[in-house]
Structure formats: C-alpha cells, structure tokens
Coordinates of C-alpha atoms and ligand atoms in Angstrom, one line a residue:
X1 CA 54.8 -130.3 111.3
X2 CA 53.4 -129.0 108.0
X3 CA 51.5 -126.0 108.7
X4 CA 48.1 -128.1 107.5
X5 CA 48.9 -130.4 109.8
X6 CA 48.1 -127.7 112.6
X7 CA 45.0 -126.9 111.1
X8 CA 42.4 -129.0 113.4
X9 CA 39.0 -128.4 111.4
X10 CA 36.2 -128.6 113.9
X11 CA 32.9 -129.5 112.4
X12 CA 29.7 -129.4 114.1
X13 CA 26.6 -131.2 112.2
X14 CA 23.2 -130.7 113.2
X15 CA 20.2 -132.3 111.6
X16 CA 16.8 -130.0 111.3
X17 CA 14.9 -129.2 114.6
X18 CA 11.2 -130.3 113.9
X19 CA 9.2 -126.9 113.9
X20 CA 7.6 -127.4 117.7
X21 CA 6.5 -125.4 120.6
X22 CA 10.3 -126.0 121.9
X23 CA 12.5 -124.1 119.8
X24 CA 15.9 -123.6 121.1
X25 CA 18.0 -120.5 121.4
X26 CA 21.2 -121.5 122.7
X27 CA 23.9 -123.5 123.8
X28 CA 23.8 -124.3 127.7
X29 CA 27.3 -123.3 128.5
X30 CA 29.5 -125.9 129.3
X31 CA 32.6 -123.8 128.6
X32 CA 34.7 -126.1 126.4
X33 CA 37.8 -125.6 124.5
X34 CA 38.1 -126.3 121.4
X35 CA 40.8 -128.8 120.9
X36 CA 40.3 -131.7 118.8
X37 CA 36.7 -133.2 116.9
X38 CA 33.3 -132.0 117.4
X39 CA 30.7 -134.2 116.5
X40 CA 27.4 -134.3 116.6
X41 CA 25.3 -136.1 119.1
X42 CA 21.5 -136.2 118.2
X43 CA 21.0 -139.0 120.8
X44 CA 21.7 -136.5 123.6
X45 CA 18.7 -135.7 125.5
X46 CA 17.2 -132.4 124.6
X47 CA 17.0 -132.3 121.1
X48 CA 19.9 -131.6 118.8
X49 CA 23.0 -131.7 120.3
X50 CA 27.0 -130.9 119.6
X51 CA 29.5 -132.9 121.2
X52 CA 32.7 -131.3 121.4
X53 CA 35.8 -134.0 121.8
X54 CA 38.4 -132.4 123.8
X55 CA 40.9 -135.2 123.7
X56 CA 40.4 -137.2 126.6
X57 CA 37.5 -135.4 127.9
X58 CA 34.3 -134.7 126.1
X59 CA 31.6 -131.5 126.6
X60 CA 28.1 -131.6 125.4
X61 CA 26.7 -128.8 123.8
X62 CA 23.4 -128.7 123.4
X63 CA 22.9 -126.7 120.3
X64 CA 19.5 -125.4 118.3
X65 CA 21.0 -126.0 115.2
X66 CA 17.5 -125.8 113.5
X67 CA 17.5 -123.8 110.0
X68 CA 18.3 -120.2 110.9
X69 CA 19.7 -117.3 108.8
X70 CA 22.6 -116.7 111.3
X71 CA 24.2 -118.1 114.2
X72 CA 25.8 -116.1 116.9
X73 CA 28.6 -117.7 118.7
X74 CA 30.4 -116.7 121.8
X75 CA 33.9 -117.4 121.9
X76 CA 37.1 -116.5 124.2
X77 CA 40.9 -117.5 123.3
X78 CA 44.3 -116.8 124.1
X79 CA 44.7 -113.5 121.5
X80 CA 45.1 -115.3 118.5
X81 CA 42.8 -115.9 115.2
X82 CA 40.2 -119.0 114.9
X83 CA 37.9 -119.1 111.8
X84 CA 34.2 -119.7 112.4
X85 CA 31.7 -120.9 110.0
X86 CA 27.9 -121.8 109.9
X87 CA 26.3 -123.7 107.5
X88 CA 28.2 -124.1 104.2
X89 CA 28.8 -120.4 104.3
X90 CA 32.5 -119.0 103.9
X91 CA 34.9 -119.4 106.9
X92 CA 35.3 -116.1 109.0
X93 CA 38.4 -115.1 110.6
X94 CA 37.8 -113.9 114.0
X95 CA 40.6 -112.4 116.4
X96 CA 39.8 -113.8 120.0
X97 CA 40.7 -112.2 123.0
X98 CA 40.6 -112.9 126.7
X99 CA 37.3 -111.5 126.9
X100 CA 33.8 -112.8 125.7
X101 CA 33.2 -111.8 122.4
X102 CA 30.1 -112.5 120.3
X103 CA 30.5 -113.4 116.4
X104 CA 27.4 -113.6 114.3
X105 CA 28.0 -115.9 111.1
X106 CA 25.1 -116.1 108.5
X107 CA 24.3 -119.7 107.6
X108 CA 23.1 -121.3 104.3
X109 CA 19.7 -120.1 104.6
X110 CA 17.1 -122.5 104.1
X111 CA 19.0 -125.6 104.5
X112 CA 17.9 -128.1 106.5
X113 CA 20.8 -127.8 109.1
X114 CA 23.0 -124.9 110.2
X115 CA 26.4 -126.8 111.0
X116 CA 28.9 -124.6 112.9
X117 CA 32.4 -125.0 112.2
X118 CA 35.8 -124.0 113.6
X119 CA 38.9 -123.7 112.2
X120 CA 42.5 -122.8 113.1
X121 CA 44.0 -120.9 110.5
X122 CA 47.2 -121.4 108.7
X123 CA 49.6 -119.0 109.6
X124 CA 49.3 -116.8 106.7
X125 CA 45.5 -115.6 107.8
X126 CA 47.6 -114.5 111.2
X127 CA 49.0 -116.2 114.2
X128 CA 46.8 -119.2 114.9
X129 CA 45.1 -119.3 118.8
X130 CA 45.9 -122.5 120.2
X131 CA 43.2 -122.5 122.9
X132 CA 39.5 -121.2 122.3
X133 CA 36.8 -121.2 124.7
X134 CA 33.3 -121.6 123.3
X135 CA 30.4 -120.5 125.6
X136 CA 27.1 -120.4 123.8
X137 CA 25.8 -120.7 120.3
X138 CA 22.6 -119.0 119.7
X139 CA 20.5 -119.1 116.4
X140 CA 17.6 -116.8 115.8
X141 CA 14.5 -118.3 117.1
X142 CA 10.9 -117.6 117.6
X143 CA 10.3 -115.6 120.6
X144 CA 9.8 -117.3 123.8
X145 CA 5.9 -117.2 124.8
X146 CA 5.0 -114.5 127.2
X147 CA 1.9 -115.6 129.2
X148 CA -0.2 -114.5 132.1
X149 CA -2.0 -115.7 135.0
X150 CA -5.6 -115.1 133.9
X151 CA -8.6 -115.2 135.9
X152 CA -12.0 -116.7 134.7
X153 CA -14.2 -114.4 136.7
X154 CA -12.7 -111.4 135.3
X155 CA -13.1 -112.1 131.7
X156 CA -16.8 -111.3 132.0
X157 CA -16.9 -109.3 135.0
X158 CA -13.9 -106.8 134.6
X159 CA -14.2 -104.3 131.5
X160 CA -11.1 -104.4 129.3
X161 CA -9.3 -107.1 131.0
X162 CA -10.3 -109.9 128.4
X163 CA -8.9 -107.7 125.7
X164 CA -5.7 -106.5 127.8
X165 CA -4.9 -110.2 128.0
X166 CA -5.6 -111.1 124.4
X167 CA -3.8 -108.4 123.0
X168 CA -0.6 -108.2 125.5
X169 CA -0.2 -112.3 126.3
X170 CA 0.6 -115.5 124.2
X171 CA -0.1 -118.0 126.6
X172 CA -2.6 -118.6 129.5
X173 CA -2.0 -120.1 133.0
X174 CA -5.4 -120.4 135.0
X175 CA -4.7 -118.7 138.1
X176 CA -6.6 -121.0 140.2
X177 CA -9.4 -122.4 138.3
X178 CA -7.7 -126.0 138.0
X179 CA -6.3 -126.0 141.5
X180 CA -8.3 -129.1 143.3
X181 CA -10.9 -126.7 145.5
X182 CA -12.6 -125.6 142.2
X183 CA -12.3 -128.9 140.0
X184 CA -13.1 -131.4 142.5
X185 CA -15.5 -129.9 145.4
X186 CA -16.7 -133.0 146.6
X187 CA -15.6 -136.4 146.3
X188 CA -15.7 -137.5 142.6
X189 CA -17.8 -134.6 141.9
X190 CA -15.9 -132.4 139.3
X191 CA -16.5 -128.9 138.2
X192 CA -14.9 -127.7 134.9
X193 CA -17.0 -124.4 134.1
X194 CA -14.6 -121.9 134.9
X195 CA -11.6 -123.9 134.0
X196 CA -13.3 -124.7 130.4
X197 CA -13.8 -121.0 129.9
X198 CA -10.5 -120.2 130.1
X199 CA -9.2 -123.0 128.3
X200 CA -11.7 -122.0 125.3
X201 CA -10.5 -118.6 125.3
X202 CA -6.9 -119.4 125.1
X203 CA -7.4 -122.0 122.6
X204 CA -9.9 -119.8 120.4
X205 CA -6.4 -117.6 120.3
X206 CA -4.3 -120.5 119.9
X207 CA -2.7 -119.2 123.0
X208 CA -1.0 -122.5 124.5
X209 CA -2.4 -123.3 128.3
X210 CA -0.2 -124.0 131.2
X211 CA -2.1 -126.4 133.7
X212 CA -1.9 -125.2 137.0
X213 CA -1.3 -127.1 139.3
X214 CA -2.5 -130.8 139.8
X215 CA -1.0 -131.3 143.4
X216 CA -0.7 -128.8 145.8
X217 CA -1.0 -128.3 149.7
X218 CA -2.8 -125.2 149.1
X219 CA -6.5 -124.3 147.8
X220 CA -7.4 -128.1 148.5
X221 CA -11.0 -128.9 149.1
X222 CA -12.2 -129.5 152.9
X223 CA -12.9 -133.2 152.2
X224 CA -9.5 -133.5 151.7
X225 CA -8.1 -131.3 154.3
X226 CA -10.7 -132.7 156.8
X227 CA -11.9 -135.8 156.0
X228 CA -14.7 -137.7 158.0
X229 CA -12.4 -140.6 158.4
X230 CA -8.6 -140.3 158.7
X231 CA -7.2 -141.3 155.1
X232 CA -5.3 -144.2 154.7
X233 CA -2.5 -144.2 151.6
X234 CA -4.5 -146.5 149.7
X235 CA -7.3 -144.4 149.7
X236 CA -5.6 -140.7 149.3
X237 CA -3.7 -142.5 146.7
X238 CA -6.6 -143.6 144.6
X239 CA -7.8 -139.9 145.1
X240 CA -4.5 -138.8 143.7
X241 CA -4.7 -141.3 140.8
X242 CA -8.6 -140.1 140.1
X243 CA -8.0 -136.4 140.3
X244 CA -5.0 -136.3 138.3
X245 CA -6.1 -138.9 135.6
X246 CA -9.4 -137.1 135.1
X247 CA -7.8 -133.3 134.7
X248 CA -5.2 -134.6 132.3
X249 CA -7.2 -136.7 130.2
X250 CA -10.0 -134.0 129.8
X251 CA -7.7 -131.5 128.8
X252 CA -5.5 -134.1 126.5
X253 CA -4.7 -131.7 123.2
X254 CA -5.6 -128.7 124.9
X255 CA -3.3 -128.0 128.2
X256 CA 0.1 -128.2 126.6
X257 CA 1.8 -128.4 130.4
X258 CA 0.8 -129.1 133.6
X259 CA 2.4 -128.1 136.7
X260 CA 2.1 -131.8 138.1
X261 CA 3.5 -130.7 141.7
X262 CA 3.7 -127.5 143.1
X263 CA 6.0 -126.1 146.0
X264 CA 6.8 -129.7 147.4
X265 CA 9.9 -128.3 149.3
X266 CA 10.9 -126.5 152.3
X267 CA 13.0 -123.5 152.1
X268 CA 16.0 -125.8 153.7
X269 CA 15.1 -128.3 150.7
X270 CA 13.5 -130.9 152.4
X271 CA 10.2 -132.5 151.1
X272 CA 7.3 -130.6 152.7
X273 CA 5.3 -132.6 155.1
X274 CA 2.1 -131.8 153.0
X275 CA -1.0 -134.0 153.5
X276 CA 0.1 -136.1 150.3
X277 CA 3.6 -136.3 151.5
X278 CA 2.3 -137.3 155.0
X279 CA -0.4 -140.0 154.0
X280 CA 0.7 -141.2 151.0
X281 CA 4.7 -141.0 151.7
X282 CA 7.7 -139.6 149.3
X283 CA 6.3 -141.5 146.6
X284 CA 3.5 -139.2 145.7
X285 CA 5.6 -137.1 143.6
X286 CA 6.9 -140.2 141.4
X287 CA 3.1 -141.7 141.0
X288 CA 1.8 -137.9 140.3
X289 CA 3.9 -137.7 137.6
X290 CA 3.4 -141.4 136.2
X291 CA -0.3 -140.8 136.4
X292 CA 0.0 -137.3 134.4
X293 CA 2.1 -139.1 131.8
X294 CA -0.5 -142.1 131.2
X295 CA -3.1 -139.6 131.0
X296 CA -1.7 -137.3 128.1
X297 CA 1.7 -138.8 127.0
X298 CA 2.2 -135.5 125.1
X299 CA 1.9 -133.3 127.6
X300 CA 4.6 -131.6 128.9
X301 CA 5.3 -132.2 132.8
X302 CA 6.6 -130.0 135.0
X303 CA 7.8 -129.6 138.7
X304 CA 7.0 -125.9 139.8
X305 CA 8.7 -124.3 142.9
X306 CA 8.9 -121.0 144.6
X307 CA 12.2 -119.3 145.9
X308 CA 14.6 -121.2 143.8
X309 CA 16.1 -118.4 141.5
X310 CA 19.1 -118.0 143.8
X311 CA 21.5 -120.4 144.9
X312 CA 20.8 -122.2 148.4
X313 CA 19.3 -125.1 150.0
X314 CA 15.8 -124.8 148.5
X315 CA 17.6 -125.1 144.8
X316 CA 19.8 -127.9 145.8
X317 CA 16.7 -129.8 147.5
X318 CA 14.9 -129.2 143.9
X319 CA 18.0 -130.4 141.9
X320 CA 18.6 -133.3 144.0
X321 CA 15.0 -134.3 143.7
X322 CA 14.7 -133.7 139.8
X323 CA 18.0 -135.8 139.4
X324 CA 16.7 -138.5 141.7
X325 CA 13.1 -138.5 140.0
X326 CA 14.9 -138.5 136.5
X327 CA 17.2 -141.4 137.7
X328 CA 14.2 -143.5 138.6
X329 CA 12.5 -143.1 135.1
X330 CA 10.0 -140.5 136.5
X331 CA 8.7 -138.4 133.6
X332 CA 9.6 -135.1 134.5
X333 CA 10.4 -133.0 131.6
X334 CA 10.4 -129.4 133.0
X335 CA 11.4 -127.4 136.2
X336 CA 9.2 -124.3 136.9
X337 CA 10.7 -121.1 138.5
X338 CA 7.8 -119.1 139.9
X339 CA 10.1 -116.0 140.2
X340 CA 8.0 -114.1 142.8
X341 CA 10.6 -112.0 143.3
X342 CA 10.6 -109.7 146.6
X343 CA 13.3 -107.2 146.9
X344 CA 15.3 -108.6 149.3
X345 CA 15.9 -111.2 147.4
X346 CA 16.8 -110.4 143.6
X347 CA 18.3 -112.7 141.7
X348 CA 21.2 -111.6 139.5
X349 CA 21.9 -112.5 136.0
X350 CA 24.8 -114.7 136.9
X351 CA 22.9 -116.0 139.7
X352 CA 20.2 -117.0 136.9
X353 CA 22.5 -117.9 134.7
X354 CA 24.0 -120.7 137.0
X355 CA 20.6 -121.7 137.9
X356 CA 19.3 -122.3 134.6
X357 CA 22.5 -123.9 133.5
X358 CA 22.1 -126.3 136.7
X359 CA 18.7 -127.4 135.8
X360 CA 19.5 -127.8 132.0
X361 CA 22.3 -130.1 132.6
X362 CA 19.9 -132.2 134.5
X363 CA 18.0 -132.9 130.8
X364 CA 15.0 -131.0 131.7
X365 CA 13.5 -127.4 130.4
X366 CA 13.0 -124.2 132.6
X367 CA 10.4 -121.7 132.5
X368 CA 10.0 -118.5 134.3
X369 CA 5.9 -119.6 135.9
X370 CA 5.0 -116.9 138.1
X371 CA 6.8 -113.7 137.5
X372 CA 6.1 -110.7 139.9
X373 CA 8.1 -107.8 141.1
X374 CA 6.0 -105.9 143.9
X375 CA 7.3 -102.6 145.0
X376 CA 6.7 -100.7 148.4
X377 CA 3.8 -98.3 148.3
X378 CA 4.1 -95.8 147.3
X379 CA 6.2 -96.3 144.5
X380 CA 8.4 -93.8 142.9
X381 CA 9.5 -93.6 139.4
X382 CA 12.8 -95.0 140.4
X383 CA 11.3 -98.1 141.9
X384 CA 9.5 -98.8 138.6
X385 CA 13.0 -98.4 137.1
X386 CA 14.5 -101.1 139.2
X387 CA 11.6 -103.0 138.5
X388 CA 12.2 -103.0 135.1
X389 CA 15.7 -103.9 135.1
X390 CA 14.4 -106.9 137.4
X391 CA 11.9 -108.1 134.9
X392 CA 14.6 -107.5 131.9
X393 CA 17.0 -109.7 133.9
X394 CA 14.7 -112.5 134.3
X395 CA 13.5 -112.3 130.5
X396 CA 17.0 -112.2 129.3
X397 CA 17.9 -115.2 131.3
X398 CA 15.2 -117.0 130.1
X399 CA 16.1 -116.0 126.4
X400 CA 19.6 -116.8 126.6
X401 CA 19.0 -120.3 127.7
X402 CA 18.0 -123.0 125.3
X403 CA 16.3 -125.0 128.0
X404 CA 14.1 -122.0 128.8
X405 CA 10.8 -122.5 127.0
X406 CA 8.5 -119.8 128.3
X407 CA 8.2 -116.8 130.4
X408 CA 4.5 -116.1 132.7
X409 CA 3.9 -113.2 134.8
X410 CA 1.4 -113.8 138.0
X411 CA -1.6 -111.7 137.1
X412 CA -2.4 -109.8 133.6
X413 CA -2.4 -106.4 135.3
X414 CA -1.7 -104.7 138.8
X415 CA -5.4 -104.2 139.5
X416 CA -6.2 -108.1 139.7
X417 CA -2.6 -108.8 141.1
X418 CA -2.7 -111.2 143.9
X419 CA 0.1 -108.9 145.6
X420 CA -2.3 -105.8 145.7
X421 CA -2.9 -103.2 143.3
X422 CA -0.6 -100.8 145.2
X423 CA 2.3 -102.9 144.8
X424 CA 2.5 -102.3 140.9
X425 CA 3.9 -105.9 140.7
X426 CA 2.7 -106.7 137.1
X427 CA 3.4 -105.7 133.4
X428 CA 0.2 -103.6 132.8
X429 CA -0.9 -100.9 135.1
X430 CA -4.5 -100.9 137.0
X431 CA -6.1 -99.0 133.5
X432 CA -4.3 -101.9 131.8
X433 CA -1.3 -99.9 130.1
X434 CA 1.8 -101.5 129.4
X435 CA 4.5 -100.1 131.5
X436 CA 8.0 -99.6 129.9
X437 CA 9.0 -102.7 131.4
X438 CA 6.3 -104.6 129.4
X439 CA 7.9 -103.5 126.2
X440 CA 11.3 -104.5 127.4
X441 CA 10.5 -107.9 128.4
X442 CA 9.1 -108.6 124.8
X443 CA 12.4 -107.5 123.3
X444 CA 14.3 -109.4 125.8
X445 CA 11.8 -112.6 124.9
X446 CA 12.8 -112.1 121.5
X447 CA 16.1 -111.7 121.7
X448 CA 16.3 -108.1 120.8
X449 CA 18.2 -106.9 123.6
X450 CA 18.8 -103.5 123.5
Ligands
G3I1 O1 -13.0 -118.5 145.7 C1 -13.3 -118.0 146.9 C2 -14.5 -117.1 146.7 O2 -15.4 -118.0 147.0 C3 -14.4 -116.3 147.6 O3 -15.9 -115.1 147.8 C4 -13.3 -115.0 147.6 C5 -13.3 -114.0 149.0 O4 -11.9 -113.9 149.4 O5 -12.1 -115.6 147.8 C6 -12.1 -116.7 147.0 O6 -10.7 -117.6 147.2 C7 -9.8 -116.7 147.0 C8 -8.8 -117.5 145.9 O7 -7.6 -116.8 145.6 C9 -9.6 -117.5 144.3 O8 -9.9 -116.3 143.9 C10 -8.7 -116.6 147.9 O9 -9.5 -115.9 149.1 C11 -7.3 -116.3 147.7 O10 -6.7 -116.5 148.6 C12 -7.2 -117.3 146.8 O11 -5.6 -116.7 146.3 C13 -4.7 -117.2 145.6 C14 -3.6 -118.1 146.3 O12 -2.9 -118.6 145.1 C15 -3.9 -119.1 147.0 O13 -2.8 -119.6 147.6 C16 -4.3 -116.3 144.5 O14 -5.3 -115.9 143.7 C17 -3.1 -116.9 143.5 O15 -2.4 -115.8 142.5 C18 -2.2 -117.7 144.5 O16 -1.5 -118.3 143.6 C19 0.1 -118.9 143.9 C20 0.0 -119.9 143.0 O17 -1.0 -121.0 143.0 C21 1.3 -121.1 143.5 N1 2.6 -120.1 143.6 C22 2.1 -118.7 144.5 C23 1.1 -118.0 143.9 C24 0.6 -117.1 145.0 O18 0.3 -117.4 146.2

C-alpha cells in the first residue's frame, strides 16, 4: 500500500450558525474514533452537526462550528501523530498520547464556516497514529448568560437591589410573580402587575426573561386547590389551557423561555400525583407543552426539575419522560436542572458531565435554572471556599456542554434568598458585594477557566 493511500483525510464541513441566543460551545462527547470519513450533517437535531463515519458505525458529534477565530479539539490516541486543521488554516501536527489533550487551531477568521479536518501524516511527519479518539470540539463563543431569580417587590423597596441585579446579572427569572397564585388569583381574573414590572425591568436592559412557571403544584390559588365543586378532567383542562394560553400569548416576544412544567416527578422518578395529574391524567404534561407552543411558536419550552443533577431514579425518570414526550412529538425544547445544592448531594464534575451529555443526546438543550449553595451557619472561610468550588464546577459543566444555554442563580443576594440570609447561598452577600465565587462563575461561563 502506498504511503498516500494510508493517509485518511477526514473533513468536517459546517455551515455558519445564525447569530442567535443559542450559540453553542462544544461537541457533546460521543467519544469517537477517527477512522474513515467525517461528513457534515446539518439535518441533525440541535443545529449544526458533524457526523463521523467509523466504518460501519456512525457517531454524531454536534459541533458549534459557527465562525470563530479558533477551535479547541480534545484528542487522545495511541501514542502517534495526527494532523488537525480548522477552516482553511494549515495543518498542525499533534503528537497524541493516552491522556486527553486539548489542541487549539486557528480558523479562517471571518469565514462563513469553520471546518475541522483531521489527517494521518505520511511517515516523514512521524509515526501515524492509527487510532485517535475525539472527545469534544469547542469554539470560542459568547459567554453563557448568568441570570438571577428576581423579585418585583424588592425592586422598589430594597435600596440597592435593582442596581445590584442590573449590574451583576444578564438575565431575569421572576422568582414568584408568574406563578398561578399571583397571575390568576380568581377564576378567569388575571393580574399581571407584578410580572409586568419585572419583565419591563429586564427587557429595558435587554436581559432575557425566563418564565417561571406555567404548571406547578405549589403556589396555586385556593380556587384551584379547594374548588367549591370537585374538578372534572374537562373543566380543569380548560383552566390549564386558558392559563397557559393567556400567559404565553401576553408575553410573546418578551419572555424567551418558559418553564412549562415544574417538578412533575417524585424522587423515585414517577409522575407526581399533583392536582393536575390526578384530575386531568398523565397527558396534562403533553397538553401543557402543546398549549404553550400554540401560544408562542418561538418560545423555548422547558421541563424543569429539582434534584436531577446526579444519576439516580429521579434522573432516570426525567430522561424517560423527555424521551417519551419527544417521541410523541410533544414540543419539549429543553431541560432545566434546578441545582439547589445541598451539602449531602454535591454533584461531581463527572456526574454533571454525564448528566448534561445524557440529556443532550435526547436532543434537548440544558440549563442550570435555580442554582444555590446554602452553607451551615456559622459560615466559615473554608465553607465559602467549598461553595466557590461547587459554583465553579456547575458553571464549568455548563460552559463545556454545547447544550447548556444559561445559568441562573436562585436569588440575587444572600439577604433575600429563600434559603435564609444566614446560609449565604447566593453569589452576592447581604450588602450586594460580589463574593469571590461570583467572579469565578463569570470566568467559567465565558470559557476563561483559570
Ligand atoms: O405572597 C405572600 C405575601 O402576601 C405574604 O405577606 C408573605 C408572608 O410570608 O408571604 C408571601 O408568600 C411567599 C411567597 O414565596 C412569595 O413571596 C411565601 O410565604 C413563600 O413561602 C414563597 O416562597 C417561595 C417558594 O418557591 C414557594 O414554594 C420562594 O420565594 C421561592 O424562591 C421558591 O421557589 C421555588 C421554585 O419556584 C421552584 N423550585 C424550588 C424553589 C425553592 O423552593
């Protein structure tokens, strides 16, 4: 066999990713061996994709190959050389070993696409590595938005609160103001005063708004939980339809993302017997998403849950539910991981990696939606350091996964956290001063990982 015949040139061609709120950073790690051809597959779900053909097997790598000045590729091999190039730039020979190695290659800056090409070198360039694994491709991209759960009452009553939110955070989730007890206090009577003020506050500063939440078994008005006449499926379904349609249509174009359903599973991964599930039946979730999609076809629709960052029955149940919903054509676009971190259950980096990859493989985006890390009082300097590490791990996981679109902390500051000021659970202290973890989270969310 000639030397040139042994050089398998692998190319991944991508088209430009339209500028959107969903810029992507990495390839979800389908650890693939580079054998055979790499072809583009723009039809794959979730945006641009690269398909690596591995002989009879095929692995789809979702690649964020929109224009970027450089591309980072994580490779591992058998102790040989491989050549890597991005865009139309020159090949760079890389010696790959048995541990993961990140290589940065420059792209044709300003070009419409950033193809990543891999080649086995001829023998003159060194011994060719016959087996190379590709783990992840990252491009430089916009930072992940750091948002905060924000309270309307504090905007006007707590001196310094509005300024602290506006100067620290890039996105807003109304902490309570969109929940049903607030928005529909009496049947068919809607009150949007509080929610409107928050949405106006955010939009006036070009901050995206997460709508929290359309369907929840908490903070329901009494007329829903204690009806004068017992509910029938038909009547409660009509309530569900009217509620979702009214809220989503009202905020069309102003609320970017909706937590359509919130905390619908029990810790063992079964559907929670909420009033919605008991009266309407299991299909209330399908219907909620369909009503939301009909009211705003452009809103990003999320299923949000608590305690699902680590593997286990709860997470398994959520993965099953998301898979089944999507298989039935239910418009679930994303999964929210609340990440209320209790010290007993801190997820490791590799657990988060597995978790975010697992859900990205289902074709949905992921998000950290309610992060907080409460500490046991009295809080020591060592505990604050541990807290900083936990926040850093969460933020890095989000940055490293192309699917992870946003990171929201539950409460702007310790003084107004639902966890209680003494647990110091958020990113700003009770005087709105940034903690060292704040700067770290921001660095991690922009890929500037120290
Ligand atoms: O609105 C009443 C007000 O009229 C009254 O004067 C005041 C007196 O305490 O209470 C007010 O209600 C409070 C409500 O927040 C609005 O401020 C409730 O007491 C209080 O229990 C409620 O807590 C909220 C909690 O959800 C309710 O379940 C928290 O602020 C909010 O942070 C929390 O958020 C949830 C997410 O929605 C879902 N994931 C878990 C997360 C934490 O529990």
